[in-house]
Tab-separated table of C-alpha atoms in Angstrom:
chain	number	residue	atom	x	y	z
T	1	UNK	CA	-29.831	11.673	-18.026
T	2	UNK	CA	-29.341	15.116	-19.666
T	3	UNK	CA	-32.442	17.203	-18.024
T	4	UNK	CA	-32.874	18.699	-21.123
T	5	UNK	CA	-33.368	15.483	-22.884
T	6	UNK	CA	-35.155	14.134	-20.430
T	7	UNK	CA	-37.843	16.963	-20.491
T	8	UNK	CA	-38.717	15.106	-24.195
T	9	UNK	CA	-39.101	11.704	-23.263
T	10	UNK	CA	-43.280	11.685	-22.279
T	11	UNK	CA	-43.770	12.841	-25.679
T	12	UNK	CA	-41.813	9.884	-27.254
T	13	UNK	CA	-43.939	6.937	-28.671
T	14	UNK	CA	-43.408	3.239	-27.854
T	15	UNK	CA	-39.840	2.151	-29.535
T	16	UNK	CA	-40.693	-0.571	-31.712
T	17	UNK	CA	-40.765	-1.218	-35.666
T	18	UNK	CA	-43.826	-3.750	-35.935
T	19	UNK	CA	-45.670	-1.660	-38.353
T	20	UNK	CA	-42.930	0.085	-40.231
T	21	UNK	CA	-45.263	1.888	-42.330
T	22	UNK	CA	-46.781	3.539	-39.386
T	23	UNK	CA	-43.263	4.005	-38.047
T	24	UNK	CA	-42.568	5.678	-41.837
T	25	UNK	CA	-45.292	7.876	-41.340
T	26	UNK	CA	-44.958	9.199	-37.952
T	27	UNK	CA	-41.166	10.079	-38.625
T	28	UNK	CA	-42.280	11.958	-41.743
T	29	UNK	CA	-44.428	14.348	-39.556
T	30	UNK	CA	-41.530	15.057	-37.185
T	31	UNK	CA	-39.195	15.648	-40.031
T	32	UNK	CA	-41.492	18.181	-41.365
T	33	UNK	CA	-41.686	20.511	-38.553
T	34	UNK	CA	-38.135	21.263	-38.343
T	35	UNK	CA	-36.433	23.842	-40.373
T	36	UNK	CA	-33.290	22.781	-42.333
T	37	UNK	CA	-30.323	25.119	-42.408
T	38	UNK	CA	-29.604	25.762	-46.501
T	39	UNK	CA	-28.329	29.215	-46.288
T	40	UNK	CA	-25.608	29.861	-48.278
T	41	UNK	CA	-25.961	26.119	-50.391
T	42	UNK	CA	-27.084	24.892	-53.168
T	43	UNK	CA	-29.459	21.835	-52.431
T	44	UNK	CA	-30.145	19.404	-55.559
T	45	UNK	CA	-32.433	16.418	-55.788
T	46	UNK	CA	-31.439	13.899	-58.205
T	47	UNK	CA	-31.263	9.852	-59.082
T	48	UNK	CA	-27.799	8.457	-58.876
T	49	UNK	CA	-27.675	5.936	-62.166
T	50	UNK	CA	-27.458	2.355	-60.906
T	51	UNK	CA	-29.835	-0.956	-60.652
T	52	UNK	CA	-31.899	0.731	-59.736
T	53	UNK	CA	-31.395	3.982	-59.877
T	54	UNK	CA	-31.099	5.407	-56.130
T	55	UNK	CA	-32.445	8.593	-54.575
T	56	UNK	CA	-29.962	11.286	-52.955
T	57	UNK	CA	-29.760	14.496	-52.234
T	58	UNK	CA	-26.722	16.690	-52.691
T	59	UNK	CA	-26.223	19.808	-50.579
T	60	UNK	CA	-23.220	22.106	-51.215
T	61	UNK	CA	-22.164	25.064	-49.435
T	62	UNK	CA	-20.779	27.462	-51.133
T	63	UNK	CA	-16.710	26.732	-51.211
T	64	UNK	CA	-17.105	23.626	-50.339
T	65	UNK	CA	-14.578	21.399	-49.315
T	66	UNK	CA	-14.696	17.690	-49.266
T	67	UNK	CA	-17.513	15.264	-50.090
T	68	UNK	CA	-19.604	13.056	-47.374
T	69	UNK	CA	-21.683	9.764	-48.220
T	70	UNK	CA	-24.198	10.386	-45.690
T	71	UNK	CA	-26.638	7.360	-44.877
T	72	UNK	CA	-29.629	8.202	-42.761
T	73	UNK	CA	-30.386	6.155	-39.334
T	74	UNK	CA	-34.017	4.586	-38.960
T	75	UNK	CA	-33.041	0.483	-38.520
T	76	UNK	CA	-32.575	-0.082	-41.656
T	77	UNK	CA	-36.793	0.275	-41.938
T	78	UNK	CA	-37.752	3.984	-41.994
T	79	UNK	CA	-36.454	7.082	-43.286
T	80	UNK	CA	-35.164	8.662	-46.683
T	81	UNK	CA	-33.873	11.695	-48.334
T	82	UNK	CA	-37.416	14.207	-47.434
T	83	UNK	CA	-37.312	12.751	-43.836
T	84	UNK	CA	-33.277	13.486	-42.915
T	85	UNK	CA	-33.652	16.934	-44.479
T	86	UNK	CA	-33.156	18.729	-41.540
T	87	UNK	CA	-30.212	16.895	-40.257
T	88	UNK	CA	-28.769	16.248	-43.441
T	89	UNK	CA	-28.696	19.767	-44.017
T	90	UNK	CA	-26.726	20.222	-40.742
T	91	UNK	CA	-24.012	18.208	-41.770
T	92	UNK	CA	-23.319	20.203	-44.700
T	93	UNK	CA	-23.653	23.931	-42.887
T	94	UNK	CA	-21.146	22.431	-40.337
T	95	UNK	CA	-19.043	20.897	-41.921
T	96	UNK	CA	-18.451	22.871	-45.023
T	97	UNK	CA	-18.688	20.298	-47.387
T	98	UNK	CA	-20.980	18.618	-49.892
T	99	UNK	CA	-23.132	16.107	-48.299
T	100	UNK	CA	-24.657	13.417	-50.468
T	101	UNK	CA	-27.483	12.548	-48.364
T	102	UNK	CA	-28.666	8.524	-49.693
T	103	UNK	CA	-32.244	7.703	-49.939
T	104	UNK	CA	-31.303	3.434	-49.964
T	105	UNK	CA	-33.891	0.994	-50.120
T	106	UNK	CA	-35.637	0.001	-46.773
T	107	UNK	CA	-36.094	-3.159	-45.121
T	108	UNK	CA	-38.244	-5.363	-44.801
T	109	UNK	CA	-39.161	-4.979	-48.904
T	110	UNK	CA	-35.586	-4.684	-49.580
T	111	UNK	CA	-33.580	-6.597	-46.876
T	112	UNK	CA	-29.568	-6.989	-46.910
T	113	UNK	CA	-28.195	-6.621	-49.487
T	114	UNK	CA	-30.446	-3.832	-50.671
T	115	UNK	CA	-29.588	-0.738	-48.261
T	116	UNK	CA	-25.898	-1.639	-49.274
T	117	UNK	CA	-25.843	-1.986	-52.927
T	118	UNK	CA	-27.321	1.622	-53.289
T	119	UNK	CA	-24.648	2.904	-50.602
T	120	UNK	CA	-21.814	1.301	-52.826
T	121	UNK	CA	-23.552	2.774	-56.199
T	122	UNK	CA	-23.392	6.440	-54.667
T	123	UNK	CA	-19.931	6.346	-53.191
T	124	UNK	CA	-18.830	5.156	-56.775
T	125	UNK	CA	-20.734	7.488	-58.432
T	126	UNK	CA	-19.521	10.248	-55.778
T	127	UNK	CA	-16.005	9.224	-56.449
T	128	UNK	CA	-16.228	10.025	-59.777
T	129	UNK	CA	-17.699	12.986	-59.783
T	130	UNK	CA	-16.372	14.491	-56.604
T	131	UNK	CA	-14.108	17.807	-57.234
T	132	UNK	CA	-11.355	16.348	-55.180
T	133	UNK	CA	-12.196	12.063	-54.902
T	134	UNK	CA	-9.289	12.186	-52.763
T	135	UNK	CA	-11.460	14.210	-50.189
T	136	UNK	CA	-14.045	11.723	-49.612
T	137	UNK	CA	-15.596	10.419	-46.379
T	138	UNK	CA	-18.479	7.869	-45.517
T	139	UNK	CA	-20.953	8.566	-42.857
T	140	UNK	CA	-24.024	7.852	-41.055
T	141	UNK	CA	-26.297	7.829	-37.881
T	142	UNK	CA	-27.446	4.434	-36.270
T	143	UNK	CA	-28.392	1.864	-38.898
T	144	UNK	CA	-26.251	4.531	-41.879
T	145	UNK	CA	-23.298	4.028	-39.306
T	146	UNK	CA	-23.644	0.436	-39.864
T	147	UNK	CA	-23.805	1.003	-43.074
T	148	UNK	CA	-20.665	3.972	-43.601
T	149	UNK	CA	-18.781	0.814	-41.550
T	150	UNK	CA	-19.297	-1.173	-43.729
T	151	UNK	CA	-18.612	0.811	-47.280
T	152	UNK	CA	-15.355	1.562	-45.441
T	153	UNK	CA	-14.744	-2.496	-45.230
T	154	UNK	CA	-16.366	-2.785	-48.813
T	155	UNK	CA	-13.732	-0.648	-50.088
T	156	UNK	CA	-10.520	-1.988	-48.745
T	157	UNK	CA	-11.192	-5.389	-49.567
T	158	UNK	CA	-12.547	-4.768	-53.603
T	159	UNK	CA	-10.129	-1.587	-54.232
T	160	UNK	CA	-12.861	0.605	-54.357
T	161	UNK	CA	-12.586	4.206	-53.860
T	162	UNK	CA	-10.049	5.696	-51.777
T	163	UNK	CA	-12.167	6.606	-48.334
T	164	UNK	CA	-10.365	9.509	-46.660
T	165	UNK	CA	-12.622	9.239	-43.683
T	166	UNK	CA	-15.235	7.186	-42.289
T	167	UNK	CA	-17.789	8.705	-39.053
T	168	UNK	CA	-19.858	6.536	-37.656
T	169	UNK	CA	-22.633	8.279	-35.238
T	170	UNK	CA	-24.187	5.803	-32.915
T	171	UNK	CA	-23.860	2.708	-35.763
T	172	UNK	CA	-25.564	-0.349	-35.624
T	173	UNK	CA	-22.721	-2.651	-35.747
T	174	UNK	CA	-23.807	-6.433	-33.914
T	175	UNK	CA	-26.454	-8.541	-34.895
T	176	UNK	CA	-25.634	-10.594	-32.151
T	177	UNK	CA	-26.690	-7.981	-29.021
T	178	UNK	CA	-24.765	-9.902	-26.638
T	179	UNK	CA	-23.334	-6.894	-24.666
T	180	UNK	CA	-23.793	-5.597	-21.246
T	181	UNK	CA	-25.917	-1.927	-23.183
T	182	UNK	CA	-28.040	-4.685	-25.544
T	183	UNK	CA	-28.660	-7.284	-22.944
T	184	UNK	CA	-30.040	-4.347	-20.361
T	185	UNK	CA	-31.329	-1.192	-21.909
T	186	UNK	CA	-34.782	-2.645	-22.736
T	187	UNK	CA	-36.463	0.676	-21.369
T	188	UNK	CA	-34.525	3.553	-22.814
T	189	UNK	CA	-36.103	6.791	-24.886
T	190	UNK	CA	-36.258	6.027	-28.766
T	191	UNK	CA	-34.286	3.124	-29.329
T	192	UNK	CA	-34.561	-0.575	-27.224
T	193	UNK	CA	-33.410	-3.837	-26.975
T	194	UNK	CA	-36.765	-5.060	-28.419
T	195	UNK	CA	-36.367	-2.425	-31.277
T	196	UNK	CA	-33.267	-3.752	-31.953
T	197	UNK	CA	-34.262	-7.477	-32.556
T	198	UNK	CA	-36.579	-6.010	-34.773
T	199	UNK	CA	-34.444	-3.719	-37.192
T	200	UNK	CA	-31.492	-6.931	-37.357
T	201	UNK	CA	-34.535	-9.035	-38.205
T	202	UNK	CA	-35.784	-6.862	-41.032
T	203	UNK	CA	-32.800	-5.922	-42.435
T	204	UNK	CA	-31.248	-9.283	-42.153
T	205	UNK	CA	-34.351	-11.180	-43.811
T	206	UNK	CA	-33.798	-14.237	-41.899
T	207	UNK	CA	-30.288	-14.640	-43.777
T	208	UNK	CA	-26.980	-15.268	-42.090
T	209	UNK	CA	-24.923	-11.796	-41.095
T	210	UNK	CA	-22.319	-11.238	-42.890
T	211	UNK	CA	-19.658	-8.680	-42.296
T	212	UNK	CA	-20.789	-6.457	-44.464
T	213	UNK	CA	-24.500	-6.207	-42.624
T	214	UNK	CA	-22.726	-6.469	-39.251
T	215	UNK	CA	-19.247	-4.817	-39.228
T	216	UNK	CA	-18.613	-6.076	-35.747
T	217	UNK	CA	-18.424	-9.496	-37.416
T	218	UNK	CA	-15.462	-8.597	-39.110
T	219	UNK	CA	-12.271	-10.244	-38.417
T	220	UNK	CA	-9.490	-8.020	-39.756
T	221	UNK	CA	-10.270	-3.926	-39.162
T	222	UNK	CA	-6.479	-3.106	-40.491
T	223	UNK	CA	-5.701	-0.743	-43.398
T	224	UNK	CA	-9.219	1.023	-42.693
T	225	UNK	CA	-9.737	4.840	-42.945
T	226	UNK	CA	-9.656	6.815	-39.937
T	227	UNK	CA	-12.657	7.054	-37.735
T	228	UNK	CA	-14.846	9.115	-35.138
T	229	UNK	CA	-17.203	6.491	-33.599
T	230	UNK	CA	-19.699	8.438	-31.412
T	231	UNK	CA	-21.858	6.501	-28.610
T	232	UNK	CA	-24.579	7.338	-26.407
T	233	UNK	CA	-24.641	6.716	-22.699
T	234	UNK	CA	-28.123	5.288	-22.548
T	235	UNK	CA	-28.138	3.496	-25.934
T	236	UNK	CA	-28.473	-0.399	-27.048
T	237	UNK	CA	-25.497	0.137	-29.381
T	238	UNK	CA	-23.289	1.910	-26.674
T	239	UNK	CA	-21.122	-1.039	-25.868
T	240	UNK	CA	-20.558	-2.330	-29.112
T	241	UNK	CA	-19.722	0.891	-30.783
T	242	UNK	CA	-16.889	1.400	-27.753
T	243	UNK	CA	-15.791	-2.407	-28.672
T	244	UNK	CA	-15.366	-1.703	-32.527
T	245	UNK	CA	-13.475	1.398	-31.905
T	246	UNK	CA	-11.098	-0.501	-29.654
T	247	UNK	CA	-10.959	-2.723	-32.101
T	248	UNK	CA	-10.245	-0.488	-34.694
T	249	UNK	CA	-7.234	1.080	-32.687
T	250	UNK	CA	-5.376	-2.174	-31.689
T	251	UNK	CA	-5.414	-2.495	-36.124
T	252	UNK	CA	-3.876	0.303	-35.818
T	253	UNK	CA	-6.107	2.413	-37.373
T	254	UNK	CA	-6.771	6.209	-36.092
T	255	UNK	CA	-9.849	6.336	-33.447
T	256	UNK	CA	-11.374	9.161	-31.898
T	257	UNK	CA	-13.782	8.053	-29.538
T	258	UNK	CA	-16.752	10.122	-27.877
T	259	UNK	CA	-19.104	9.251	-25.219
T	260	UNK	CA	-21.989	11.151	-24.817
T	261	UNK	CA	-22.847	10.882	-21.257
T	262	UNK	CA	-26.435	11.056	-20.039
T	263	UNK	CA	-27.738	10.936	-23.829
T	264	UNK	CA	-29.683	8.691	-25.543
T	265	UNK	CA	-30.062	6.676	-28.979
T	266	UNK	CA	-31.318	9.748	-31.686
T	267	UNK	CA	-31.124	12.646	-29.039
T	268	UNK	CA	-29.478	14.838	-31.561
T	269	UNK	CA	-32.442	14.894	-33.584
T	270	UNK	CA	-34.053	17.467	-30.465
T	271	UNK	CA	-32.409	20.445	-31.692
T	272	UNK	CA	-33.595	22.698	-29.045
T	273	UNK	CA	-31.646	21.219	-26.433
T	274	UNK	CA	-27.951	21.994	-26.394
T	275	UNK	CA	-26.692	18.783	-26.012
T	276	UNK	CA	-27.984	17.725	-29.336
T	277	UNK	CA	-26.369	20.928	-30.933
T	278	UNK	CA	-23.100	20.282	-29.992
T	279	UNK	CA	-22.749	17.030	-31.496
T	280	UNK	CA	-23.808	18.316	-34.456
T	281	UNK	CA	-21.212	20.566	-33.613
T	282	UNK	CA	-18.736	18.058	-33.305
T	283	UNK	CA	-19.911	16.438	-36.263
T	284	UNK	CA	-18.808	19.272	-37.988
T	285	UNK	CA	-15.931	20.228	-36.641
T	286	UNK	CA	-14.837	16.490	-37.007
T	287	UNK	CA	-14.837	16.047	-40.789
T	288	UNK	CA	-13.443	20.075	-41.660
T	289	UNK	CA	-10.551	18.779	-39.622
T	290	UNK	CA	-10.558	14.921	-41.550
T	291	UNK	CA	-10.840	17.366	-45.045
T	292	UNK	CA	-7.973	19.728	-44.005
């Protein structure tokens, strides 16, 4: 592992969403003590019309160029607009465009297809009020990867809006956690096979996985939008992530691919180590070159 990463793991808490409020809360506190980076942006809190209405919050650089649907990570149970500030914000100073960062309802209140509908009611809402709706991408860390997958199939099979760009950071893909990473990485910093069973189970609701909750499910990945699938090295998702880009690519649809070796599930969030900054980096660098 990353010795700078590794330096934060006796400070981590036991991965596990059993008490989800308590998960809410303790996420809220670390949010809070890092700084967001709004120089130079206008940041704007507002309720996207829809039923119901859903949450976001829209940052825009100044000349910015492109749009981003940005759906926070947090299994599908924790997190919203206040909590991704920080990161959210990153996005936007990197990547010189306007981030629409989605507060979606949370599981276990509102499982599938909850988190989804208010995804779908912001990118249409995005697309129509986007300066250029031809310059619009869907994105998202763990559980909003899963769900920026799965706005991307959303839209090619109803005609939705045209998606110029879809980066998924880490998704949550498989309900199913058969592979060699779910199967074996039931000690690893953050995130867990046990944590796992428990976000699918929330989110799911005891329903049947569809594609559209589990993208990996899919059967045909052709006539997608481009992607960047990250993984981590150390991280549940890793294998499935590296199957669903290969996937991807042999539909013949544009894959960049990056490993993170010797990181772990959410290790971007530790912004004092390097290896966190440059994937934010990349992040960045990713969808100005996706907008050009």
């Amino acid at each position: 592992m990353d010795p700078e990463l590794e330096a934060f793991i006796p400070f981590f808490p036991k991965a596990e969403l059993t008490d989800v409020v308590k998960e809410r809360a303790f996420l809220a506190e670390l949010a809070g003590g890092i700084p967001a980076e709004t120089d130079g942006m206008e940041v704007e809190d507002r309720l996207v019309p829809g039923d119901p209405d859903v949450p976001v919050r829209i940052y825009r650089p100044h000349d910015a160029h492109g749009t981003v649907v940005w759906m926070h990570g947090g299994g599908w149970c924790i997190g919203d607009v206040e909590t991704e500030h920080p990161w959210a914000s990153r996005v936007a100073a990197r990547s010189q465009a306007t981030v629409i960062s989605v507060g979606y309802r949370l599981a276990p209140e509102n499982p599938f297809p909850a988190a989804l509908d208010d995804a779908w009611t912001v990118l249409l809402w995005a697309h129509e009020n986007a300066d250029d709706p031809d310059l619009l991408a869907v994105a998202g860390h763990s559980a909003g990867g899963g769900l920026a997958a799965a706005l991307a199939l959303k839209a090619r099979d109803e005609q939705g809006p045209p998606i110029r760009f879809q980066l998924l950071h880490q998704p949550g893909l498989d309900d199913r956690l058969t592979t060699w990473s779910a199967r074996h990485f039931t000690d690893t910093p953050w995130y867990t096979r046990a944590k796992a069973v428990q976000a699918w189970a929330h989110y799911l609701g005891g329903q049947p996985a569809t594609p559209y909750a589990a993208p990996a499910r899919a059967e045909d990945l052709s006539d997608l939008p481009p992607a960047y699938i990250a993984s981590a090295e150390f991280c549940p998702n890793r294998d499935e992530d590296i199957a669903y880009a290969t996937r991807l690519m042999q539909s013949d649809v544009q894959v960049e691919l990056h490993q993170w070796p010797g990181t772990f599930h959410g290790s971007q969030a530790l912004l004092s180590a390097d290896v966190s900054q440059r994937q934010f980096a990349e992040i960045g660098a990713v969808l100005r070159r996706a907008f050009a």
